[in-house]
């Protein structure tokens, strides 16, 4: 590719420093150059599309295709943003997000529904792909641009007319960077299922065109979000003590975000708590999980004391409260803070108190409104306590 076709203006030239930094240390941006890093690259692009869809409309969808030639195509029907900078609104276009880290990281106050890569994800995906094409259908026209390893091959080309609103990012992970460019259908399908659970009403599909015997596809949409998630988890563990999943969503400006919780107690003694921050699994827990445990303990203990079933030391009781509990704790934060490089342990100090207070209030109300089911929960905890 000639120098004339690469870097056709000053913006592209200024972006080269960031581009070279990403290509020199790709593991800094996607974790590794193995299959795990390859999947992270895909999730960064998908996460950007999901955030656009959820911010712009209800019932939106993201469609991901693993193409027969090793590419990944991500299409969404979110609101059509500008391709280039929008002088009327001051908004930055898709082109800026694809070609510069500084442009990608600028922005106003927002909550990312999915945190993979944030706004920088598109730039990283562009730089770590041998080829990428970006297409925006907006206002009756379509604009397309192609890149090679993060550098624009030419100016955006306009085509049309085109009805509707859609954004399509297609990219081919670079074999010079990744040890493998073969994505696992099973791994991505499970992750997309999880994202759909955590973002109520979102549609997300995955199609694999690579199998010689014909394409395979899955699609997900869960109208009850985390409640559906808990119901699916409970189906794997045993019959629930009460038929309805307890769930709520609460916004708290003190932690600059929202918490969504769903839970139920089953006949099993196994505790199963899944936690997430901005739709990303926090396998080591964190302050949101600590707050959840605080709130459950406070609400259930208060219920037992009101019934005269618990007096004196409640230490043995507290150890048994979460027996058989299946729960999903999901927070969406403007500024998530993690402890460690893996982003698996949430550290925001304000979150614990806010989540604990919300769980205590909402679960406490449910226990008062459902005395029969509350009695089942309390009686079971007492039996487990006496058996130890």
mmCIF file of C-alpha atoms in Angstrom:
data_model
loop_
_atom_site.group_PDB
_atom_site.id
_atom_site.type_symbol
_atom_site.label_atom_id
_atom_site.label_comp_id
_atom_site.label_asym_id
_atom_site.label_seq_id
_atom_site.Cartn_x
_atom_site.Cartn_y
_atom_site.Cartn_z
ATOM 1 C CA UNK A 1 0.000 0.000 0.000
ATOM 2 C CA UNK A 2 1.501 3.318 -1.029
ATOM 3 C CA UNK A 3 2.268 6.190 1.307
ATOM 4 C CA UNK A 4 -0.304 8.248 -0.556
ATOM 5 C CA UNK A 5 -3.082 5.780 0.245
ATOM 6 C CA UNK A 6 -1.937 5.374 3.848
ATOM 7 C CA UNK A 7 -2.522 8.301 6.126
ATOM 8 C CA UNK A 8 -4.309 10.726 3.835
ATOM 9 C CA UNK A 9 -4.410 13.626 6.305
ATOM 10 C CA UNK A 10 -2.809 14.986 9.467
ATOM 11 C CA UNK A 11 -5.233 13.201 11.781
ATOM 12 C CA UNK A 12 -4.036 9.826 10.483
ATOM 13 C CA UNK A 13 -0.385 10.856 10.929
ATOM 14 C CA UNK A 14 -0.948 11.965 14.522
ATOM 15 C CA UNK A 15 -2.622 8.639 15.281
ATOM 16 C CA UNK A 16 0.478 6.612 14.359
ATOM 17 C CA UNK A 17 2.108 6.979 17.766
ATOM 18 C CA UNK A 18 -0.876 5.381 19.518
ATOM 19 C CA UNK A 19 -1.163 2.798 16.772
ATOM 20 C CA UNK A 20 2.430 1.669 17.127
ATOM 21 C CA UNK A 21 2.094 1.454 20.912
ATOM 22 C CA UNK A 22 -0.911 -0.858 20.592
ATOM 23 C CA UNK A 23 0.772 -3.101 18.026
ATOM 24 C CA UNK A 24 3.980 -3.284 20.063
ATOM 25 C CA UNK A 25 2.185 -4.402 23.245
ATOM 26 C CA UNK A 26 -1.152 -5.918 22.201
ATOM 27 C CA UNK A 27 -1.470 -7.819 25.481
ATOM 28 C CA UNK A 28 -1.886 -4.507 27.302
ATOM 29 C CA UNK A 29 -5.121 -3.930 25.412
ATOM 30 C CA UNK A 30 -6.624 -7.395 24.935
ATOM 31 C CA UNK A 31 -4.905 -9.402 27.673
ATOM 32 C CA UNK A 32 -2.899 -11.770 25.477
ATOM 33 C CA UNK A 33 -2.230 -12.789 21.883
ATOM 34 C CA UNK A 34 -3.777 -16.226 22.462
ATOM 35 C CA UNK A 35 -7.368 -17.284 21.833
ATOM 36 C CA UNK A 36 -8.358 -15.436 25.004
ATOM 37 C CA UNK A 37 -7.033 -12.169 23.585
ATOM 38 C CA UNK A 38 -8.737 -12.852 20.258
ATOM 39 C CA UNK A 39 -12.091 -13.232 22.012
ATOM 40 C CA UNK A 40 -11.444 -10.058 23.995
ATOM 41 C CA UNK A 41 -10.911 -8.209 20.709
ATOM 42 C CA UNK A 42 -14.295 -9.417 19.439
ATOM 43 C CA UNK A 43 -15.973 -8.496 22.722
ATOM 44 C CA UNK A 44 -14.581 -4.966 22.560
ATOM 45 C CA UNK A 45 -16.292 -4.342 19.233
ATOM 46 C CA UNK A 46 -19.508 -6.089 20.285
ATOM 47 C CA UNK A 47 -19.503 -4.162 23.575
ATOM 48 C CA UNK A 48 -19.310 -0.863 21.694
ATOM 49 C CA UNK A 49 -22.281 -1.853 19.542
ATOM 50 C CA UNK A 50 -24.297 -3.017 22.554
ATOM 51 C CA UNK A 51 -23.701 0.282 24.340
ATOM 52 C CA UNK A 52 -24.901 2.200 21.286
ATOM 53 C CA UNK A 53 -28.049 0.118 20.951
ATOM 54 C CA UNK A 54 -28.999 0.312 24.624
ATOM 55 C CA UNK A 55 -28.367 4.035 24.784
ATOM 56 C CA UNK A 56 -30.465 4.732 21.715
ATOM 57 C CA UNK A 57 -33.554 2.540 21.612
ATOM 58 C CA UNK A 58 -35.570 -0.240 23.207
ATOM 59 C CA UNK A 59 -35.721 -3.578 21.476
ATOM 60 C CA UNK A 60 -32.456 -2.994 19.613
ATOM 61 C CA UNK A 61 -30.238 -5.808 18.442
ATOM 62 C CA UNK A 62 -26.645 -6.695 17.629
ATOM 63 C CA UNK A 63 -25.870 -9.409 15.079
ATOM 64 C CA UNK A 64 -22.423 -11.017 15.024
ATOM 65 C CA UNK A 65 -21.204 -13.211 12.169
ATOM 66 C CA UNK A 66 -18.043 -15.320 11.984
ATOM 67 C CA UNK A 67 -17.385 -15.212 8.251
ATOM 68 C CA UNK A 68 -16.051 -18.090 6.174
ATOM 69 C CA UNK A 69 -12.806 -16.206 5.421
ATOM 70 C CA UNK A 70 -11.877 -15.698 9.086
ATOM 71 C CA UNK A 71 -13.457 -12.298 9.623
ATOM 72 C CA UNK A 72 -15.919 -11.053 12.211
ATOM 73 C CA UNK A 73 -18.854 -8.846 11.225
ATOM 74 C CA UNK A 74 -20.751 -6.888 13.897
ATOM 75 C CA UNK A 75 -23.954 -5.128 12.830
ATOM 76 C CA UNK A 76 -26.300 -3.129 15.036
ATOM 77 C CA UNK A 77 -29.505 -1.206 14.473
ATOM 78 C CA UNK A 78 -28.731 1.511 16.962
ATOM 79 C CA UNK A 79 -29.134 5.199 16.130
ATOM 80 C CA UNK A 80 -26.976 6.074 13.153
ATOM 81 C CA UNK A 81 -24.169 8.277 14.374
ATOM 82 C CA UNK A 82 -22.088 10.398 11.985
ATOM 83 C CA UNK A 83 -19.160 8.836 10.188
ATOM 84 C CA UNK A 84 -16.990 11.946 10.424
ATOM 85 C CA UNK A 85 -17.115 14.668 13.080
ATOM 86 C CA UNK A 86 -20.490 16.383 13.297
ATOM 87 C CA UNK A 87 -19.867 20.114 13.205
ATOM 88 C CA UNK A 88 -23.447 20.954 14.123
ATOM 89 C CA UNK A 89 -23.421 19.094 17.431
ATOM 90 C CA UNK A 90 -19.732 18.880 18.181
ATOM 91 C CA UNK A 91 -20.061 15.095 18.270
ATOM 92 C CA UNK A 92 -17.209 12.851 17.188
ATOM 93 C CA UNK A 93 -17.844 10.397 14.397
ATOM 94 C CA UNK A 94 -17.010 6.749 13.931
ATOM 95 C CA UNK A 95 -13.909 7.677 11.935
ATOM 96 C CA UNK A 96 -12.356 9.393 14.972
ATOM 97 C CA UNK A 97 -13.057 6.399 17.218
ATOM 98 C CA UNK A 98 -11.351 4.087 14.748
ATOM 99 C CA UNK A 99 -8.221 6.166 14.218
ATOM 100 C CA UNK A 100 -7.144 7.737 17.488
ATOM 101 C CA UNK A 101 -6.865 6.772 21.132
ATOM 102 C CA UNK A 102 -7.205 10.360 22.351
ATOM 103 C CA UNK A 103 -10.327 10.892 20.274
ATOM 104 C CA UNK A 104 -11.701 7.549 21.423
ATOM 105 C CA UNK A 105 -11.269 8.305 25.090
ATOM 106 C CA UNK A 106 -12.850 11.743 25.084
ATOM 107 C CA UNK A 107 -16.496 11.945 25.942
ATOM 108 C CA UNK A 108 -19.097 13.061 28.402
ATOM 109 C CA UNK A 109 -20.759 11.501 31.373
ATOM 110 C CA UNK A 110 -22.141 8.066 30.592
ATOM 111 C CA UNK A 111 -22.597 4.570 31.914
ATOM 112 C CA UNK A 112 -21.261 1.742 29.782
ATOM 113 C CA UNK A 113 -23.681 -1.173 29.780
ATOM 114 C CA UNK A 114 -20.813 -3.374 28.617
ATOM 115 C CA UNK A 115 -17.308 -2.394 29.659
ATOM 116 C CA UNK A 116 -15.140 -4.376 27.226
ATOM 117 C CA UNK A 117 -12.731 -1.859 25.760
ATOM 118 C CA UNK A 118 -14.929 1.176 26.341
ATOM 119 C CA UNK A 119 -14.689 3.774 23.548
ATOM 120 C CA UNK A 120 -11.054 2.761 22.944
ATOM 121 C CA UNK A 121 -12.166 -0.701 21.820
ATOM 122 C CA UNK A 122 -12.754 0.273 18.202
ATOM 123 C CA UNK A 123 -9.324 1.843 17.869
ATOM 124 C CA UNK A 124 -7.652 -1.245 19.352
ATOM 125 C CA UNK A 125 -9.634 -3.580 17.098
ATOM 126 C CA UNK A 126 -8.717 -1.511 14.058
ATOM 127 C CA UNK A 127 -5.013 -1.493 14.867
ATOM 128 C CA UNK A 128 -4.870 -5.230 15.655
ATOM 129 C CA UNK A 129 -6.720 -6.263 12.478
ATOM 130 C CA UNK A 130 -5.062 -6.807 9.122
ATOM 131 C CA UNK A 131 -8.176 -5.293 7.541
ATOM 132 C CA UNK A 132 -11.269 -3.520 8.836
ATOM 133 C CA UNK A 133 -14.239 -1.995 7.062
ATOM 134 C CA UNK A 134 -16.652 0.427 8.692
ATOM 135 C CA UNK A 135 -20.083 1.148 7.267
ATOM 136 C CA UNK A 136 -22.666 3.641 8.517
ATOM 137 C CA UNK A 137 -26.185 3.758 7.103
ATOM 138 C CA UNK A 138 -27.775 7.040 8.136
ATOM 139 C CA UNK A 139 -30.102 9.651 6.662
ATOM 140 C CA UNK A 140 -30.759 7.710 3.489
ATOM 141 C CA UNK A 141 -27.098 7.294 2.549
ATOM 142 C CA UNK A 142 -24.301 4.878 3.323
ATOM 143 C CA UNK A 143 -20.638 5.728 3.981
ATOM 144 C CA UNK A 144 -17.933 3.083 3.903
ATOM 145 C CA UNK A 145 -14.232 3.188 4.722
ATOM 146 C CA UNK A 146 -11.534 0.530 4.750
ATOM 147 C CA UNK A 147 -8.442 0.343 6.954
ATOM 148 C CA UNK A 148 -5.291 -1.756 7.025
ATOM 149 C CA UNK A 149 -3.739 -2.337 10.481
ATOM 150 C CA UNK A 150 -5.297 0.881 11.760
ATOM 151 C CA UNK A 151 -4.449 3.131 8.833
ATOM 152 C CA UNK A 152 -7.139 4.383 6.447
ATOM 153 C CA UNK A 153 -6.700 3.135 2.894
ATOM 154 C CA UNK A 154 -8.706 6.001 1.400
ATOM 155 C CA UNK A 155 -11.261 8.627 2.264
ATOM 156 C CA UNK A 156 -14.791 7.417 3.141
ATOM 157 C CA UNK A 157 -16.851 6.525 0.087
ATOM 158 C CA UNK A 158 -20.539 7.461 -0.095
ATOM 159 C CA UNK A 159 -23.062 5.054 -1.563
ATOM 160 C CA UNK A 160 -26.830 4.960 -1.527
ATOM 161 C CA UNK A 161 -29.644 5.562 -1.331
ATOM 162 C CA UNK A 162 -30.050 3.466 1.803
ATOM 163 C CA UNK A 163 -33.080 3.149 4.064
ATOM 164 C CA UNK A 164 -32.920 2.731 7.812
ATOM 165 C CA UNK A 165 -30.142 3.102 10.355
ATOM 166 C CA UNK A 166 -27.340 0.598 10.838
ATOM 167 C CA UNK A 167 -23.650 0.416 11.684
ATOM 168 C CA UNK A 168 -21.481 -2.486 10.521
ATOM 169 C CA UNK A 169 -17.906 -3.171 11.605
ATOM 170 C CA UNK A 170 -16.174 -6.057 9.819
ATOM 171 C CA UNK A 171 -12.610 -6.960 10.756
ATOM 172 C CA UNK A 172 -10.029 -9.654 10.202
ATOM 173 C CA UNK A 173 -7.727 -10.196 13.242
ATOM 174 C CA UNK A 174 -4.086 -9.909 12.264
ATOM 175 C CA UNK A 175 -2.153 -13.185 11.984
ATOM 176 C CA UNK A 176 1.012 -11.211 12.690
ATOM 177 C CA UNK A 177 -0.352 -10.399 16.153
ATOM 178 C CA UNK A 178 -2.485 -13.357 17.269
ATOM 179 C CA UNK A 179 -1.385 -16.953 17.733
ATOM 180 C CA UNK A 180 -4.748 -18.028 16.338
ATOM 181 C CA UNK A 181 -7.490 -16.164 14.510
ATOM 182 C CA UNK A 182 -10.060 -18.955 14.900
ATOM 183 C CA UNK A 183 -12.808 -17.810 17.283
ATOM 184 C CA UNK A 184 -14.645 -20.360 19.388
ATOM 185 C CA UNK A 185 -18.352 -20.375 18.587
ATOM 186 C CA UNK A 186 -19.166 -21.925 21.982
ATOM 187 C CA UNK A 187 -17.185 -19.380 23.996
ATOM 188 C CA UNK A 188 -18.662 -16.385 22.192
ATOM 189 C CA UNK A 189 -22.204 -17.812 22.296
ATOM 190 C CA UNK A 190 -22.042 -18.233 26.072
ATOM 191 C CA UNK A 191 -20.680 -14.734 26.554
ATOM 192 C CA UNK A 192 -23.370 -13.197 24.333
ATOM 193 C CA UNK A 193 -26.040 -15.129 26.235
ATOM 194 C CA UNK A 194 -24.681 -13.604 29.426
ATOM 195 C CA UNK A 195 -24.705 -10.083 27.968
ATOM 196 C CA UNK A 196 -28.332 -10.558 26.892
ATOM 197 C CA UNK A 197 -29.295 -11.699 30.400
ATOM 198 C CA UNK A 198 -27.649 -8.634 31.934
ATOM 199 C CA UNK A 199 -29.259 -6.125 29.562
ATOM 200 C CA UNK A 200 -33.004 -6.660 29.599
ATOM 201 C CA UNK A 201 -34.629 -6.694 26.164
ATOM 202 C CA UNK A 202 -31.406 -6.624 24.167
ATOM 203 C CA UNK A 203 -31.326 -8.943 21.167
ATOM 204 C CA UNK A 204 -27.981 -10.486 20.275
ATOM 205 C CA UNK A 205 -27.254 -13.206 17.749
ATOM 206 C CA UNK A 206 -24.213 -15.182 16.625
ATOM 207 C CA UNK A 207 -23.935 -16.845 13.217
ATOM 208 C CA UNK A 208 -21.026 -19.056 12.180
ATOM 209 C CA UNK A 209 -20.531 -19.357 8.429
ATOM 210 C CA UNK A 210 -17.342 -21.431 8.726
ATOM 211 C CA UNK A 211 -18.576 -25.047 9.131
ATOM 212 C CA UNK A 212 -18.364 -27.079 5.931
ATOM 213 C CA UNK A 213 -21.743 -28.628 6.654
ATOM 214 C CA UNK A 214 -23.545 -25.298 6.736
ATOM 215 C CA UNK A 215 -23.965 -22.287 8.966
ATOM 216 C CA UNK A 216 -25.037 -22.534 12.620
ATOM 217 C CA UNK A 217 -26.646 -19.780 14.639
ATOM 218 C CA UNK A 218 -28.006 -18.856 18.071
ATOM 219 C CA UNK A 219 -29.913 -15.800 19.231
ATOM 220 C CA UNK A 220 -30.780 -14.432 22.663
ATOM 221 C CA UNK A 221 -33.247 -11.960 24.108
ATOM 222 C CA UNK A 222 -34.500 -12.022 27.715
ATOM 223 C CA UNK A 223 -37.444 -9.765 28.560
ATOM 224 C CA UNK A 224 -36.904 -10.155 32.327
ATOM 225 C CA UNK A 225 -33.132 -9.771 32.282
ATOM 226 C CA UNK A 226 -31.402 -10.883 35.481
ATOM 227 C CA UNK A 227 -34.593 -12.538 36.725
ATOM 228 C CA UNK A 228 -34.357 -14.863 33.735
ATOM 229 C CA UNK A 229 -30.673 -15.342 34.548
ATOM 230 C CA UNK A 230 -31.420 -16.506 38.087
ATOM 231 C CA UNK A 231 -34.225 -18.762 36.881
ATOM 232 C CA UNK A 232 -31.795 -20.401 34.436
ATOM 233 C CA UNK A 233 -29.162 -20.855 37.147
ATOM 234 C CA UNK A 234 -31.705 -22.289 39.579
ATOM 235 C CA UNK A 235 -32.889 -24.803 36.983
ATOM 236 C CA UNK A 236 -29.397 -26.309 37.218
ATOM 237 C CA UNK A 237 -29.457 -26.649 41.026
ATOM 238 C CA UNK A 238 -32.923 -27.823 42.070
ATOM 239 C CA UNK A 239 -36.443 -26.788 43.016
ATOM 240 C CA UNK A 240 -36.875 -23.312 44.487
ATOM 241 C CA UNK A 241 -38.417 -22.779 47.925
ATOM 242 C CA UNK A 242 -40.598 -20.015 46.482
ATOM 243 C CA UNK A 243 -41.899 -19.836 42.906
ATOM 244 C CA UNK A 244 -41.078 -16.237 42.064
ATOM 245 C CA UNK A 245 -37.623 -14.787 41.528
ATOM 246 C CA UNK A 246 -37.093 -11.744 43.759
ATOM 247 C CA UNK A 247 -35.690 -8.885 41.716
ATOM 248 C CA UNK A 248 -35.242 -5.143 41.610
ATOM 249 C CA UNK A 249 -33.273 -2.353 39.958
ATOM 250 C CA UNK A 250 -32.151 0.729 41.859
ATOM 251 C CA UNK A 251 -30.273 3.868 40.823
ATOM 252 C CA UNK A 252 -28.116 5.639 43.387
ATOM 253 C CA UNK A 253 -26.265 8.890 42.562
ATOM 254 C CA UNK A 254 -23.913 8.308 45.497
ATOM 255 C CA UNK A 255 -22.213 5.520 43.565
ATOM 256 C CA UNK A 256 -22.913 7.122 40.169
ATOM 257 C CA UNK A 257 -24.702 4.113 38.827
ATOM 258 C CA UNK A 258 -27.363 1.460 39.165
ATOM 259 C CA UNK A 259 -27.622 -1.939 40.801
ATOM 260 C CA UNK A 260 -29.815 -4.755 39.552
ATOM 261 C CA UNK A 261 -30.334 -7.835 41.700
ATOM 262 C CA UNK A 262 -32.284 -11.070 41.344
ATOM 263 C CA UNK A 263 -32.310 -13.938 43.840
ATOM 264 C CA UNK A 264 -34.139 -16.915 45.262
ATOM 265 C CA UNK A 265 -33.531 -19.722 47.738
ATOM 266 C CA UNK A 266 -33.601 -23.328 46.520
ATOM 267 C CA UNK A 267 -33.714 -26.703 48.199
ATOM 268 C CA UNK A 268 -29.966 -27.074 47.753
ATOM 269 C CA UNK A 269 -27.429 -26.010 50.392
ATOM 270 C CA UNK A 270 -25.141 -24.658 47.685
ATOM 271 C CA UNK A 271 -24.609 -20.897 47.447
ATOM 272 C CA UNK A 272 -24.411 -19.574 43.909
ATOM 273 C CA UNK A 273 -23.782 -15.839 43.503
ATOM 274 C CA UNK A 274 -22.763 -14.440 40.116
ATOM 275 C CA UNK A 275 -21.554 -10.847 40.028
ATOM 276 C CA UNK A 276 -20.923 -8.339 37.251
ATOM 277 C CA UNK A 277 -19.741 -4.770 36.770
ATOM 278 C CA UNK A 278 -20.850 -3.140 33.521
ATOM 279 C CA UNK A 279 -21.814 -6.599 32.222
ATOM 280 C CA UNK A 280 -18.335 -7.971 32.827
ATOM 281 C CA UNK A 281 -17.970 -10.920 35.202
ATOM 282 C CA UNK A 282 -16.270 -10.099 38.505
ATOM 283 C CA UNK A 283 -15.279 -13.635 39.422
ATOM 284 C CA UNK A 284 -13.449 -12.527 42.558
ATOM 285 C CA UNK A 285 -16.410 -10.470 43.745
ATOM 286 C CA UNK A 286 -15.841 -7.039 45.219
ATOM 287 C CA UNK A 287 -17.693 -4.287 46.991
ATOM 288 C CA UNK A 288 -20.979 -4.953 45.158
ATOM 289 C CA UNK A 289 -20.987 -8.560 46.403
ATOM 290 C CA UNK A 290 -20.028 -7.480 49.929
ATOM 291 C CA UNK A 291 -22.920 -5.016 49.902
ATOM 292 C CA UNK A 292 -25.298 -7.680 48.616
ATOM 293 C CA UNK A 293 -24.343 -10.059 51.430
ATOM 294 C CA UNK A 294 -24.723 -7.261 53.985
ATOM 295 C CA UNK A 295 -28.190 -6.423 52.708
ATOM 296 C CA UNK A 296 -29.426 -10.035 52.600
ATOM 297 C CA UNK A 297 -28.164 -10.702 56.123
ATOM 298 C CA UNK A 298 -29.791 -7.525 57.480
ATOM 299 C CA UNK A 299 -33.169 -8.133 55.809
ATOM 300 C CA UNK A 300 -33.490 -11.811 56.704
ATOM 301 C CA UNK A 301 -32.232 -11.301 60.265
ATOM 302 C CA UNK A 302 -34.729 -8.479 60.821
ATOM 303 C CA UNK A 303 -37.525 -10.731 59.522
ATOM 304 C CA UNK A 304 -36.537 -13.560 61.879
ATOM 305 C CA UNK A 305 -36.357 -11.239 64.887
ATOM 306 C CA UNK A 306 -39.766 -9.744 64.090
ATOM 307 C CA UNK A 307 -41.162 -13.276 64.163
ATOM 308 C CA UNK A 308 -39.488 -13.966 67.504
ATOM 309 C CA UNK A 309 -37.455 -16.778 65.979
ATOM 310 C CA UNK A 310 -34.033 -15.334 66.608
ATOM 311 C CA UNK A 311 -32.671 -14.079 69.903
ATOM 312 C CA UNK A 312 -29.203 -13.549 71.314
ATOM 313 C CA UNK A 313 -26.097 -14.319 69.279
ATOM 314 C CA UNK A 314 -26.836 -14.556 65.567
ATOM 315 C CA UNK A 315 -23.364 -15.669 64.440
ATOM 316 C CA UNK A 316 -24.326 -19.310 63.642
ATOM 317 C CA UNK A 317 -27.483 -18.042 61.926
ATOM 318 C CA UNK A 318 -25.538 -15.583 59.782
ATOM 319 C CA UNK A 319 -23.314 -18.379 58.481
ATOM 320 C CA UNK A 320 -26.347 -20.249 57.114
ATOM 321 C CA UNK A 321 -28.350 -17.402 55.542
ATOM 322 C CA UNK A 322 -26.918 -17.896 52.062
ATOM 323 C CA UNK A 323 -27.323 -21.691 51.989
ATOM 324 C CA UNK A 324 -29.214 -22.516 48.810
ATOM 325 C CA UNK A 325 -29.170 -18.905 47.649
ATOM 326 C CA UNK A 326 -28.913 -18.320 43.889
ATOM 327 C CA UNK A 327 -28.355 -14.696 42.941
ATOM 328 C CA UNK A 328 -27.112 -12.326 40.265
ATOM 329 C CA UNK A 329 -25.689 -8.957 41.328
ATOM 330 C CA UNK A 330 -25.088 -6.533 38.465
ATOM 331 C CA UNK A 331 -23.902 -2.940 38.790
ATOM 332 C CA UNK A 332 -23.564 -0.379 36.004
ATOM 333 C CA UNK A 333 -21.161 2.387 37.038
ATOM 334 C CA UNK A 334 -19.896 5.552 35.388
ATOM 335 C CA UNK A 335 -16.421 4.953 36.789
ATOM 336 C CA UNK A 336 -15.827 1.327 37.783
ATOM 337 C CA UNK A 337 -12.628 0.773 39.750
ATOM 338 C CA UNK A 338 -10.994 -2.633 39.804
ATOM 339 C CA UNK A 339 -8.383 -4.166 42.064
ATOM 340 C CA UNK A 340 -5.818 -6.017 39.966
ATOM 341 C CA UNK A 341 -5.182 -6.171 36.253
ATOM 342 C CA UNK A 342 -7.812 -8.806 35.416
ATOM 343 C CA UNK A 343 -10.841 -6.609 36.266
ATOM 344 C CA UNK A 344 -12.362 -9.471 38.267
ATOM 345 C CA UNK A 345 -12.550 -7.686 41.649
ATOM 346 C CA UNK A 346 -14.574 -4.467 41.977
ATOM 347 C CA UNK A 347 -13.116 -1.909 44.360
ATOM 348 C CA UNK A 348 -15.437 1.156 44.361
ATOM 349 C CA UNK A 349 -15.769 2.005 48.059
ATOM 350 C CA UNK A 350 -19.171 3.735 47.780
ATOM 351 C CA UNK A 351 -20.759 0.708 46.159
ATOM 352 C CA UNK A 352 -20.864 -1.549 49.228
ATOM 353 C CA UNK A 353 -23.048 0.737 51.319
ATOM 354 C CA UNK A 354 -25.344 1.678 48.426
ATOM 355 C CA UNK A 355 -25.932 -1.905 47.329
ATOM 356 C CA UNK A 356 -26.356 -3.108 50.908
ATOM 357 C CA UNK A 357 -28.962 -0.456 51.620
ATOM 358 C CA UNK A 358 -30.900 -1.189 48.422
ATOM 359 C CA UNK A 359 -30.933 -4.960 49.023
ATOM 360 C CA UNK A 360 -31.991 -4.542 52.655
ATOM 361 C CA UNK A 361 -34.874 -2.297 51.635
ATOM 362 C CA UNK A 362 -36.182 -4.275 48.663
ATOM 363 C CA UNK A 363 -35.687 -7.764 50.097
ATOM 364 C CA UNK A 364 -37.121 -6.604 53.421
ATOM 365 C CA UNK A 365 -40.253 -5.386 51.665
ATOM 366 C CA UNK A 366 -40.625 -8.702 49.820
ATOM 367 C CA UNK A 367 -40.325 -10.680 53.058
ATOM 368 C CA UNK A 368 -43.084 -8.562 54.623
ATOM 369 C CA UNK A 369 -45.352 -8.823 51.574
ATOM 370 C CA UNK A 370 -44.835 -12.592 51.200
ATOM 371 C CA UNK A 371 -45.188 -13.973 54.767
ATOM 372 C CA UNK A 372 -45.681 -17.570 53.652
ATOM 373 C CA UNK A 373 -42.539 -17.622 51.518
ATOM 374 C CA UNK A 374 -40.638 -15.637 54.144
ATOM 375 C CA UNK A 375 -41.503 -18.296 56.718
ATOM 376 C CA UNK A 376 -40.155 -21.018 54.407
ATOM 377 C CA UNK A 377 -36.863 -19.169 53.985
ATOM 378 C CA UNK A 378 -36.436 -18.438 57.709
ATOM 379 C CA UNK A 379 -37.442 -21.931 58.838
ATOM 380 C CA UNK A 380 -34.987 -23.536 56.450
ATOM 381 C CA UNK A 381 -32.113 -21.354 57.657
ATOM 382 C CA UNK A 382 -32.977 -22.243 61.266
ATOM 383 C CA UNK A 383 -32.990 -25.976 60.457
ATOM 384 C CA UNK A 384 -29.619 -25.713 58.762
ATOM 385 C CA UNK A 385 -28.258 -23.764 61.744
ATOM 386 C CA UNK A 386 -29.423 -26.425 64.221
ATOM 387 C CA UNK A 387 -28.037 -29.250 62.103
ATOM 388 C CA UNK A 388 -24.488 -27.867 62.241
#
